[in-house]
Coordinates of C-alpha atoms in Angstrom, one line a residue:
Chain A
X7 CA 27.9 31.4 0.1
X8 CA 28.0 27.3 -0.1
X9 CA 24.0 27.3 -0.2
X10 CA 24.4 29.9 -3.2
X11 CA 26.4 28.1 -5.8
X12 CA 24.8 24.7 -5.7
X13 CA 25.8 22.8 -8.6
X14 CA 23.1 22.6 -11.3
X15 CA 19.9 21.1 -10.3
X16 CA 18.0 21.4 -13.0
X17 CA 17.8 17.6 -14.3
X18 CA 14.9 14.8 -12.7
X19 CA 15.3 12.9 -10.0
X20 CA 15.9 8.9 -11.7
X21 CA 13.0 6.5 -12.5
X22 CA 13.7 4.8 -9.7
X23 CA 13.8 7.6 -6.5
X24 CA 10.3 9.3 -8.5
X25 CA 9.2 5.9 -7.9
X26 CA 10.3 5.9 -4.2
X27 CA 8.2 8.9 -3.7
X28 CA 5.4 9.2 -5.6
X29 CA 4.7 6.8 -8.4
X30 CA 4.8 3.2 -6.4
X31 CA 4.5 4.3 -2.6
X32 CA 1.1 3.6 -0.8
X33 CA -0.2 4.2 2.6
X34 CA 0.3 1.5 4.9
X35 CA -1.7 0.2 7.1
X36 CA 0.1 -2.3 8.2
X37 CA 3.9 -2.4 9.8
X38 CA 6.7 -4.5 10.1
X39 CA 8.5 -4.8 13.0
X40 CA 11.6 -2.8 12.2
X41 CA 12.3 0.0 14.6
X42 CA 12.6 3.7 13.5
X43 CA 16.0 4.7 15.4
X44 CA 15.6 8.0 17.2
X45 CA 18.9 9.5 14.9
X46 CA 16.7 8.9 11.6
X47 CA 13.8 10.8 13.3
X48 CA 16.3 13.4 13.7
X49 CA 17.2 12.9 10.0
X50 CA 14.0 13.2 8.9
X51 CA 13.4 16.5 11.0
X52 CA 16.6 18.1 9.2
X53 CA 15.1 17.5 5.7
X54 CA 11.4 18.7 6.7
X55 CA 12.8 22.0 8.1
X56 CA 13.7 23.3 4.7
X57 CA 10.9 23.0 3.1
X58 CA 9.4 26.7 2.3
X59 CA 7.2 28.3 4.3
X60 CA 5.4 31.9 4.3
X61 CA 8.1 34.1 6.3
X62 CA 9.9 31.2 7.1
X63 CA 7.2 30.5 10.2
X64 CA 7.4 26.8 9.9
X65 CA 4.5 26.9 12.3
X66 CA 4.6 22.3 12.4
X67 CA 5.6 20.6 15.6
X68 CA 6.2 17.0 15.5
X69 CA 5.2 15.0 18.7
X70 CA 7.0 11.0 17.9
X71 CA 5.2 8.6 19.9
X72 CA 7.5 6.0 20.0
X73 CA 7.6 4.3 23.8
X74 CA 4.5 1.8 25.3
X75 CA 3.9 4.8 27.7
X76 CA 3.2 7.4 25.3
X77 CA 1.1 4.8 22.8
X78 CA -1.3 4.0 25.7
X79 CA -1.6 7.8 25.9
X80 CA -2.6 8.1 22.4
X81 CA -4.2 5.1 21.2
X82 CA -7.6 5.9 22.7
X83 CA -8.3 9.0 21.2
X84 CA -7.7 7.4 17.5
X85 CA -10.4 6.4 16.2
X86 CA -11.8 2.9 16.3
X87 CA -11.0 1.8 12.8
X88 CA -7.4 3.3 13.5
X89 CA -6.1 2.0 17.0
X90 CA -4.7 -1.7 15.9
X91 CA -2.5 0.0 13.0
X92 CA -1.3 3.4 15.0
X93 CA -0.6 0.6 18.1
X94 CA 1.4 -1.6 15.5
X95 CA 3.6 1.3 13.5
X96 CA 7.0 2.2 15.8
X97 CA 6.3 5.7 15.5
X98 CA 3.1 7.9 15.6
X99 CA 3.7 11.1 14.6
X100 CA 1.3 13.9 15.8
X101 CA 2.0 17.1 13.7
X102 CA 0.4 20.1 15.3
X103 CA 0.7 24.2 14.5
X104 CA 1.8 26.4 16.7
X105 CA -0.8 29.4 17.1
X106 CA 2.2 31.5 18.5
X107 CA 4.4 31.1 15.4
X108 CA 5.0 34.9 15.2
X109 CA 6.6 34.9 18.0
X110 CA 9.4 33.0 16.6
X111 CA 9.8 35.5 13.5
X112 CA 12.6 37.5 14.8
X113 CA 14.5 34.3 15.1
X114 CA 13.3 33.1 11.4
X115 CA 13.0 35.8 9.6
X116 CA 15.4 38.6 10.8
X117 CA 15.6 40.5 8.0
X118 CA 12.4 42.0 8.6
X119 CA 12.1 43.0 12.3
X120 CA 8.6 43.6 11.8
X121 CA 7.3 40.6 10.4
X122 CA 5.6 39.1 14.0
X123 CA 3.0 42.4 13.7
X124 CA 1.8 40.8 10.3
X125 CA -0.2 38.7 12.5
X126 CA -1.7 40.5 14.9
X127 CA -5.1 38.7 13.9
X128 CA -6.0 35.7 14.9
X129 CA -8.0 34.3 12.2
X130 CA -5.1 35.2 9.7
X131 CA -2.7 33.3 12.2
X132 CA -4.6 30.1 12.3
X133 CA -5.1 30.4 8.3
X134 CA -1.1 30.7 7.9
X135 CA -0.2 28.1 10.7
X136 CA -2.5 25.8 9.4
X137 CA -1.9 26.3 5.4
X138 CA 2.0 26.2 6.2
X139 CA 2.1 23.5 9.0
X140 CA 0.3 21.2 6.3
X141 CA 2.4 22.5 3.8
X142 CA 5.2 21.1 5.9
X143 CA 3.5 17.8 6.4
X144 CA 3.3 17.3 2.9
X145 CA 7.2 17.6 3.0
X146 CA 7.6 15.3 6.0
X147 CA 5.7 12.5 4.5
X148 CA 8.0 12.7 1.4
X149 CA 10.9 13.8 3.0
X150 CA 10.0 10.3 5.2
X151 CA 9.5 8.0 2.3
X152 CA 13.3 9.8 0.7
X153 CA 14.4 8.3 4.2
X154 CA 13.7 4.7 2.7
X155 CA 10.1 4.7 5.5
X156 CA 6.8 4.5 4.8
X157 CA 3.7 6.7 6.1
X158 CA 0.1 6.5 7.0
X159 CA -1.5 9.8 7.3
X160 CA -4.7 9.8 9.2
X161 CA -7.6 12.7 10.6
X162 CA -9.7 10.1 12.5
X163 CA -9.0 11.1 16.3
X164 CA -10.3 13.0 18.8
X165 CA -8.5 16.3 18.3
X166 CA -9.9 17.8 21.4
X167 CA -8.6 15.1 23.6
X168 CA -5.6 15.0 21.8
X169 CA -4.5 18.9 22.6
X170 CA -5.1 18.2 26.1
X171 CA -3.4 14.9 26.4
X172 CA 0.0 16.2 24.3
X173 CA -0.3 20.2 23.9
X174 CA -1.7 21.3 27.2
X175 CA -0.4 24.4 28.2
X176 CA 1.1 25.2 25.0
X177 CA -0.5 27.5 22.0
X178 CA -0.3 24.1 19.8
X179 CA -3.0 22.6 18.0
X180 CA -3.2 19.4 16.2
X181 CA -3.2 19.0 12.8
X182 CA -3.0 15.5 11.4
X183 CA -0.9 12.7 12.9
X184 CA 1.6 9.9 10.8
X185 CA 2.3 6.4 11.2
X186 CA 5.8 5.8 10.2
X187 CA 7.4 3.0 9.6
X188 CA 8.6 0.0 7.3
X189 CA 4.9 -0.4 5.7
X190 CA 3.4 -4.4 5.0
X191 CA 0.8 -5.3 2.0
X192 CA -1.3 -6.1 4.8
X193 CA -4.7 -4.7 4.2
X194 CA -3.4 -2.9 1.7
X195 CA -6.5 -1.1 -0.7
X196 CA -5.8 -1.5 -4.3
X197 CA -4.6 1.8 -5.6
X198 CA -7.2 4.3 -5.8
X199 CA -8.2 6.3 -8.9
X200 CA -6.7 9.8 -9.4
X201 CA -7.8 12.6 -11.5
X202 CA -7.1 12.8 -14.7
X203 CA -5.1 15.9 -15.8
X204 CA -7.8 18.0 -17.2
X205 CA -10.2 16.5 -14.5
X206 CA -8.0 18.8 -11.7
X207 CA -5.8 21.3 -13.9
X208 CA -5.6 23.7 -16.9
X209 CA -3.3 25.3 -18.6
X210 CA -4.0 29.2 -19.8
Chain B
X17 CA -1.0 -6.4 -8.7
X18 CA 2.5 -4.5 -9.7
X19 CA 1.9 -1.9 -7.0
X20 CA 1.9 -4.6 -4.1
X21 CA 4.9 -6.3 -5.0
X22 CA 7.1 -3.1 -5.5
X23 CA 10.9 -3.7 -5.4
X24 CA 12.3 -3.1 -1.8
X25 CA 12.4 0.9 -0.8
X26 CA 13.3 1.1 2.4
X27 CA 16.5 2.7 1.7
X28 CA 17.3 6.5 1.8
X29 CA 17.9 8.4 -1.7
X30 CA 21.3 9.4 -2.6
X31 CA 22.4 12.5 -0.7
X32 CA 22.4 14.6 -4.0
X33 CA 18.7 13.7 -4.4
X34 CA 18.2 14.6 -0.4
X35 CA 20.1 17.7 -1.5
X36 CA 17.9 18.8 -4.8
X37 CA 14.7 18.0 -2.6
X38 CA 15.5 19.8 0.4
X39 CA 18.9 21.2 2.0
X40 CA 20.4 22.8 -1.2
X41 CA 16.9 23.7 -2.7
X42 CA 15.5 27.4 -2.4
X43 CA 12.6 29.5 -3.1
X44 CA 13.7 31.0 -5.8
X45 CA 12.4 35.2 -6.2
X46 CA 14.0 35.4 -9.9
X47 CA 13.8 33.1 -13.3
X48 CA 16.0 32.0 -16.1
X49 CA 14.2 32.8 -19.7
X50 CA 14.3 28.8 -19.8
X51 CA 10.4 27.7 -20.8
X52 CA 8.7 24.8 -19.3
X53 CA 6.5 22.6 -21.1
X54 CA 3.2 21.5 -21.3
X55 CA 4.4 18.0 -21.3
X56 CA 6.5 18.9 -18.1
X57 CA 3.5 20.4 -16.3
X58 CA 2.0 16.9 -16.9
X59 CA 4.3 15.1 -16.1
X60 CA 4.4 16.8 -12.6
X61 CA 0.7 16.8 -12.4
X62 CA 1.0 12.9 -12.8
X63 CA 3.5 12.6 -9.7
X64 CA 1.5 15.1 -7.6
X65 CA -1.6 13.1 -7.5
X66 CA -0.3 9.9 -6.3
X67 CA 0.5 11.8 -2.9
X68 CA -1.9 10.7 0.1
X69 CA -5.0 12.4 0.3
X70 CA -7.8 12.0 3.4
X71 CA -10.5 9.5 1.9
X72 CA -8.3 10.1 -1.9
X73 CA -10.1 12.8 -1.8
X74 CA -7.5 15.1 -4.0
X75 CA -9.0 18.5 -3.6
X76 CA -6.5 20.5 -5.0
X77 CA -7.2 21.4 -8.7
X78 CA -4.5 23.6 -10.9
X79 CA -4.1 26.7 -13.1
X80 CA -1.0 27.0 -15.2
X81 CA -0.8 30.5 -16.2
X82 CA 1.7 30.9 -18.8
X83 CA 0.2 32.5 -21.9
X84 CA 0.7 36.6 -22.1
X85 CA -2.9 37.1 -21.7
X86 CA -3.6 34.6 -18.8
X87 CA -0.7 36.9 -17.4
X88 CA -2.0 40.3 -17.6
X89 CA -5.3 38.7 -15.5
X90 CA -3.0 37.1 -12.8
X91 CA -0.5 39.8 -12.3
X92 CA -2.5 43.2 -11.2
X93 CA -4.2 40.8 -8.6
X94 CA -0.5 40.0 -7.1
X95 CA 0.8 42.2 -3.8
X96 CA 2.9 44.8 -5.4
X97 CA 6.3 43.1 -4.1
X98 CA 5.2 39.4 -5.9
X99 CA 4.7 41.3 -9.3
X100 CA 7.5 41.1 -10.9
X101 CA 8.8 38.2 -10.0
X102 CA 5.1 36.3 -10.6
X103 CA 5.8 38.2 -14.5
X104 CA 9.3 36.9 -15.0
X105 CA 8.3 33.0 -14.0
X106 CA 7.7 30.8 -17.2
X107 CA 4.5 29.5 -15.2
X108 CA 2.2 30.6 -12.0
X109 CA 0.6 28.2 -10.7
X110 CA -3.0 28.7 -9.0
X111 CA -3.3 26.1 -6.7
X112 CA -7.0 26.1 -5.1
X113 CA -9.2 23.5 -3.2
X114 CA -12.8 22.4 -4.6
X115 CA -15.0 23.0 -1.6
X116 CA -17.0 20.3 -4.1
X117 CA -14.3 17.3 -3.9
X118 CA -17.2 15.2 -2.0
X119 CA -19.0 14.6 -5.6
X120 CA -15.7 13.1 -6.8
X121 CA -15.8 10.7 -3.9
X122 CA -17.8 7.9 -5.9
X123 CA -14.9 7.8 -8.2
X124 CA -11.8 8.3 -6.4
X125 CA -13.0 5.9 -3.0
X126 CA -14.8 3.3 -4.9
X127 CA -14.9 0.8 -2.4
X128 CA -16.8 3.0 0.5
X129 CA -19.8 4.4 -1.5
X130 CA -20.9 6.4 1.6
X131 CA -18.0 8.5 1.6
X132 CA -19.8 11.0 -0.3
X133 CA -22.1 11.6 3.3
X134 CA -19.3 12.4 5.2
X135 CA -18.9 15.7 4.0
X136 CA -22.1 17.4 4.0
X137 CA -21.5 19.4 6.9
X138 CA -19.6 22.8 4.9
X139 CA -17.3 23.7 7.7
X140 CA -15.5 20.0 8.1
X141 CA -15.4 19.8 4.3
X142 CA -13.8 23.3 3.7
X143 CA -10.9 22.3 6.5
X144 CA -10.3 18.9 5.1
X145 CA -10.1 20.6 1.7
X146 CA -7.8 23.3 3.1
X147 CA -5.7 21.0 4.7
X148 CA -5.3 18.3 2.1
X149 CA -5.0 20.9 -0.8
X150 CA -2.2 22.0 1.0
X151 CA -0.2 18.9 1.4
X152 CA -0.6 18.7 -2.5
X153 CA 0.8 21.9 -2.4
X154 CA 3.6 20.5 -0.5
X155 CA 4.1 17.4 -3.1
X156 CA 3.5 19.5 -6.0
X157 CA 6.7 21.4 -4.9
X158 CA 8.6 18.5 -4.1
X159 CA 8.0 16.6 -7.3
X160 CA 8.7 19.9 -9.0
X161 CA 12.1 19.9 -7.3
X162 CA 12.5 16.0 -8.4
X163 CA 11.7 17.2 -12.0
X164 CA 14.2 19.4 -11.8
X165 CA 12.2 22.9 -11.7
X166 CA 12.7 25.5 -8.9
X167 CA 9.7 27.1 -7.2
X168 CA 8.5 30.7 -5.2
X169 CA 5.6 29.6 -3.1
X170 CA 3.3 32.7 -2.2
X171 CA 0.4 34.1 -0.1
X172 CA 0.4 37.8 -1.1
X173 CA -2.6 38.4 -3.7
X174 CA -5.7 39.2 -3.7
X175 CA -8.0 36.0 -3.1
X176 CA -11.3 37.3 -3.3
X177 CA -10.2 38.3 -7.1
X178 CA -8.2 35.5 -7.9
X179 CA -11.6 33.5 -7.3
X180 CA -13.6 35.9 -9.5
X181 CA -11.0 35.9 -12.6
X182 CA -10.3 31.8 -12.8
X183 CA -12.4 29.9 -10.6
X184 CA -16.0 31.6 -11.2
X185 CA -19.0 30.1 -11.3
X186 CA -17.2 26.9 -9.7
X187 CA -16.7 25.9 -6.1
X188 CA -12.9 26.1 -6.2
X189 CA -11.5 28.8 -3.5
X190 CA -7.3 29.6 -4.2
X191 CA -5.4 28.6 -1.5
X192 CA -1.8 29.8 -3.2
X193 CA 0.2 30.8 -5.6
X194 CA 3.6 29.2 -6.9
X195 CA 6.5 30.3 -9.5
X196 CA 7.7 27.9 -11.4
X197 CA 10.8 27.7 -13.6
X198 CA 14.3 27.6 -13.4
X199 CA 15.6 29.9 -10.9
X200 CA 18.6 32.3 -10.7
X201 CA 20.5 33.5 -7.8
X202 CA 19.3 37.2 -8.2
X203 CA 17.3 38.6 -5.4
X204 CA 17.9 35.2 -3.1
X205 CA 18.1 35.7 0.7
X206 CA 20.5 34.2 2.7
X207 CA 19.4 31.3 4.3
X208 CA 17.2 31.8 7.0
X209 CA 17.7 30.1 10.2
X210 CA 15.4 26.9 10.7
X211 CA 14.0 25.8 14.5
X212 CA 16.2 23.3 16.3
X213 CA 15.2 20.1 16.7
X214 CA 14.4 20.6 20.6
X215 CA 12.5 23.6 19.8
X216 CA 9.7 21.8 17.0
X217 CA 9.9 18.6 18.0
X218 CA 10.2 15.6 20.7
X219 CA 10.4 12.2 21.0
X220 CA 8.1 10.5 23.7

């Protein structure tokens, strides 16, 4: 199988792409006017989707808010502080989980029939769909800045109003939503501290 | 400042890279007896924690298990079908959330010095731990695919004695477990099949 006998990857990534994704990108808060075509959205979903998840549930779904309409939908259940920056960003990206994941397992995961009666329970669901469809946001937003974009990942809205406004009807929940875009320095913080290594990790 | 007036990098990574992160990459169920080393595990720490966290508030915190005796505590506490392969990794890798991050607030948001008070209510701190824990999760496997590494994320152990055996008398909780190394093609699925587009996502 192609997939099977990739060519060795076992070397790093250049200076330069770590860079790209990790060691110089920011959040943005601010957003040039570049648009996000709808093709790299599609891109960008086609990179996220391999990233591993428990049984394969990839429980994320991925609302883009891209057109006036759907902005004035969202924009006032952001909070205060966030409404001018989600309003100026081409797409807003609302990543939810889906609570009926398992019901997709015999699609994803078909080599064990039985893997939608692993959860049965809902509490063990919404763990998994909400571990896993973060998991996957994680990948997104890197996946996104591989893409040459930028992101700004925010939890101040009104997640009730939210569900009703873009998941009614649906088993989905929100999780976390994205501006995505071609970032500015505007009101850009200056670089936050991070732990130090043995602040946050040890090594047995 | 350097950070702010970063080269432009607003174009996509070389498909090889796109490749290595995501559409060749696999979870990865059996090792090569290639070690990994401390130096490596730093150096992937130190891309990890530039991913963006709520508030910075960088909840997840990091066991390397790699000696023989940190081993023989991790293994027993694995599901029976994750034992062997957890045993023939170089390095597992406990990654857990400090239901305590708040008290690092004051040093990783310096410039809001109320931060610190928005978490005193234990529910909304454990889910914003939960969910920002995970998306380090999810660049802690990414930047391990950058370095070069392969990894075998997991949820199959036994949490309530993971806790006991590395994180007690702290306020860290495990969310999961990760194999690290350099990966064969023994024991590797096919492929599974990934969502459509149309079926995870849409464009408003």
């Amino acid at each position: 199988m192609a997939f099977d006998s990739a060519p060795a990857r076992d070397l790093p990534l250049p200076e330069t792409a770590l860079d790209q994704l990790f060691t110089i990108a920011r959040t943005r808060n601010a957003w040039t006017g570049r648009p996000v075509s709808d093709e790299l959205l599609r891109r960008l979903y086609d990179l996220t989707k391999f990233g591993p998840t428990a049984v394969n549930n990839t429980p994320a779904r991925f609302v883009f808010v891209t057109s006036p309409v759907a902005k004035a939908r969202l924009i006032p259940l952001m909070s205060e502080g966030n409404r001018a920056k989600t309003l100026q960003a081409p797409v807003n990206v609302i990543i939810g989980y889906d609570m009926d994941f398992h019901e997709t397992l015999p699609q994803l995961f078909p080599h064990a029939p039985g893997a939608k009666d692993w959860f049965t329970d809902e509490a063990g669901r919404r763990e998994s769909a909400f571990r896993n469809s973060s998991l996957q946001g994680g990948y997104f937003m890197i996946a996104a800045r591989a893409l040459g974009l930028d992101v700004g990942p925010m939890s101040g809205f009104d997640a009730e109003g939210v569900k009703a406004e873009f998941f009614a009807g649906t088993a989905v929940e929100p999780n976390f939503i994205v501006n995505l875009g071609y970032g500015t320095d505007e009101n850009l913080f200056p670089r936050s501290p991070r732990l130090a290594f043995e602040e946050a990790a040890q090594i047995l």
